[in-house]
Amino acid sequence: MQEATPETTAGPLAAIRERMAAAAKMARRAREGIHLIAVSKTRSAEDIEPLIHEGQMLFGENRVQEAATKWPALKQRHPGVQLHLIGQLQSNKADEAVALFDMIHSVDRLSLVTALGKAMEKHARYIPCFIQVNIGAEEQKGGCAVAELPALIAAAKDSGVPLAGLMCIPPASIEAAPFFALLAELAARHDLPQLSMGMSEDFDTAIMMGATYVRVGTALFGARSSPV
């Protein structure tokens, strides 16, 4: 197999960085405060490493089991890489998640907060977490209800789970800006500085609305060959 080279991904990664910089400039924000998470779910090490060679150091995975099969070796070869869990987390996987990931973006219920608090104490590893808010009140989607957010924030503090901010995935096929604006308002109200919002199709808008982490997969790697 032909060895992957930096040129393989220089185009998409450079284009996304340029778009991020342009959105930050329009919003009169410092580009350095906005972080790109390359969503690498279903991607192989051969797909991922060219991005690392281009300087991309933050990656996101949806599932603990999949991440555990490929990332320990990748992180050993590339010690500066950070791994973020952006998918739903089962409470019984909290221990493994705390050991493997550097940030968790999908805390959404009390049982998970409790499990994470115990796992962090066990490993003496207190990794920053985001509370995922079901910003569009969609039954099929993860995240806590807006009305339940204050109680979940209080529970996280009581359990010793460090909170970085809030995360959301707006409803599909609807203008995302109002949902991003609501998440930013909620974060400000609760004094949470970080916002994980925006994906391939809307990260420019998310940056305009205050995103500090954007999660981009398809625009970096191309469409997946099969559904997940």
mmCIF file of N, CA and C in Angstrom, residues 135 168 170-171 174-184 197 202 204-206 208-210:
data_model
loop_
_atom_site.group_PDB
_atom_site.id
_atom_site.type_symbol
_atom_site.label_atom_id
_atom_site.label_comp_id
_atom_site.label_asym_id
_atom_site.label_seq_id
_atom_site.Cartn_x
_atom_site.Cartn_y
_atom_site.Cartn_z
ATOM 1 N N ILE A 135 -30.999 20.585 22.568
ATOM 2 C CA ILE A 135 -31.360 21.979 22.318
ATOM 3 C C ILE A 135 -32.640 22.131 21.497
ATOM 4 N N CYS A 168 -24.073 20.816 21.910
ATOM 5 C CA CYS A 168 -25.377 20.523 21.309
ATOM 6 C C CYS A 168 -25.218 20.060 19.874
ATOM 7 N N PRO A 170 -27.881 20.616 16.819
ATOM 8 C CA PRO A 170 -29.193 21.178 16.465
ATOM 9 C C PRO A 170 -29.990 20.223 15.577
ATOM 10 N N PRO A 171 -31.296 20.418 15.483
ATOM 11 C CA PRO A 171 -32.106 19.612 14.567
ATOM 12 C C PRO A 171 -31.615 19.740 13.131
ATOM 13 N N ILE A 174 -32.821 22.426 9.625
ATOM 14 C CA ILE A 174 -33.387 23.672 10.156
ATOM 15 C C ILE A 174 -32.216 24.626 10.382
ATOM 16 N N GLU A 175 -32.450 25.904 10.198
ATOM 17 C CA GLU A 175 -31.404 26.890 10.455
ATOM 18 C C GLU A 175 -30.845 26.709 11.864
ATOM 19 N N ALA A 176 -29.515 26.516 11.940
ATOM 20 C CA ALA A 176 -28.892 26.170 13.214
ATOM 21 C C ALA A 176 -28.646 27.368 14.117
ATOM 22 N N ALA A 177 -28.558 28.569 13.550
ATOM 23 C CA ALA A 177 -28.136 29.737 14.318
ATOM 24 C C ALA A 177 -28.942 29.964 15.596
ATOM 25 N N PRO A 178 -30.287 29.887 15.578
ATOM 26 C CA PRO A 178 -31.027 30.131 16.827
ATOM 27 C C PRO A 178 -30.700 29.127 17.927
ATOM 28 N N PHE A 179 -30.412 27.886 17.540
ATOM 29 C CA PHE A 179 -30.076 26.866 18.532
ATOM 30 C C PHE A 179 -28.683 27.119 19.111
ATOM 31 N N PHE A 180 -27.749 27.533 18.256
ATOM 32 C CA PHE A 180 -26.421 27.887 18.749
ATOM 33 C C PHE A 180 -26.503 29.086 19.685
ATOM 34 N N ALA A 181 -27.332 30.053 19.332
ATOM 35 C CA ALA A 181 -27.492 31.242 20.173
ATOM 36 C C ALA A 181 -28.073 30.875 21.540
ATOM 37 N N LEU A 182 -29.022 29.956 21.553
ATOM 38 C CA LEU A 182 -29.613 29.523 22.819
ATOM 39 C C LEU A 182 -28.574 28.814 23.675
ATOM 40 N N LEU A 183 -27.761 27.951 23.078
ATOM 41 C CA LEU A 183 -26.736 27.252 23.854
ATOM 42 C C LEU A 183 -25.749 28.255 24.445
ATOM 43 N N ALA A 184 -25.367 29.248 23.656
ATOM 44 C CA ALA A 184 -24.445 30.269 24.150
ATOM 45 C C ALA A 184 -25.060 31.037 25.322
ATOM 46 N N MET A 197 -19.995 23.067 19.548
ATOM 47 C CA MET A 197 -21.140 23.097 18.620
ATOM 48 C C MET A 197 -20.635 23.434 17.226
ATOM 49 N N ASP A 202 -22.178 23.369 9.281
ATOM 50 C CA ASP A 202 -22.586 24.616 9.928
ATOM 51 C C ASP A 202 -21.544 25.180 10.896
ATOM 52 N N ASP A 204 -19.146 27.234 10.450
ATOM 53 C CA ASP A 204 -18.927 28.676 10.292
ATOM 54 C C ASP A 204 -19.932 29.462 11.132
ATOM 55 N N THR A 205 -21.201 29.054 11.045
ATOM 56 C CA THR A 205 -22.250 29.707 11.830
ATOM 57 C C THR A 205 -22.002 29.530 13.314
ATOM 58 N N ALA A 206 -21.580 28.333 13.716
ATOM 59 C CA ALA A 206 -21.321 28.071 15.130
ATOM 60 C C ALA A 206 -20.226 28.993 15.671
ATOM 61 N N MET A 208 -19.489 31.936 14.538
ATOM 62 C CA MET A 208 -20.083 33.272 14.652
ATOM 63 C C MET A 208 -20.894 33.409 15.940
ATOM 64 N N MET A 209 -21.442 32.285 16.418
ATOM 65 C CA MET A 209 -22.282 32.299 17.609
ATOM 66 C C MET A 209 -21.515 31.973 18.891
ATOM 67 N N GLY A 210 -20.187 31.804 18.770
ATOM 68 C CA GLY A 210 -19.387 31.638 19.979
ATOM 69 C C GLY A 210 -18.760 30.286 20.209
#
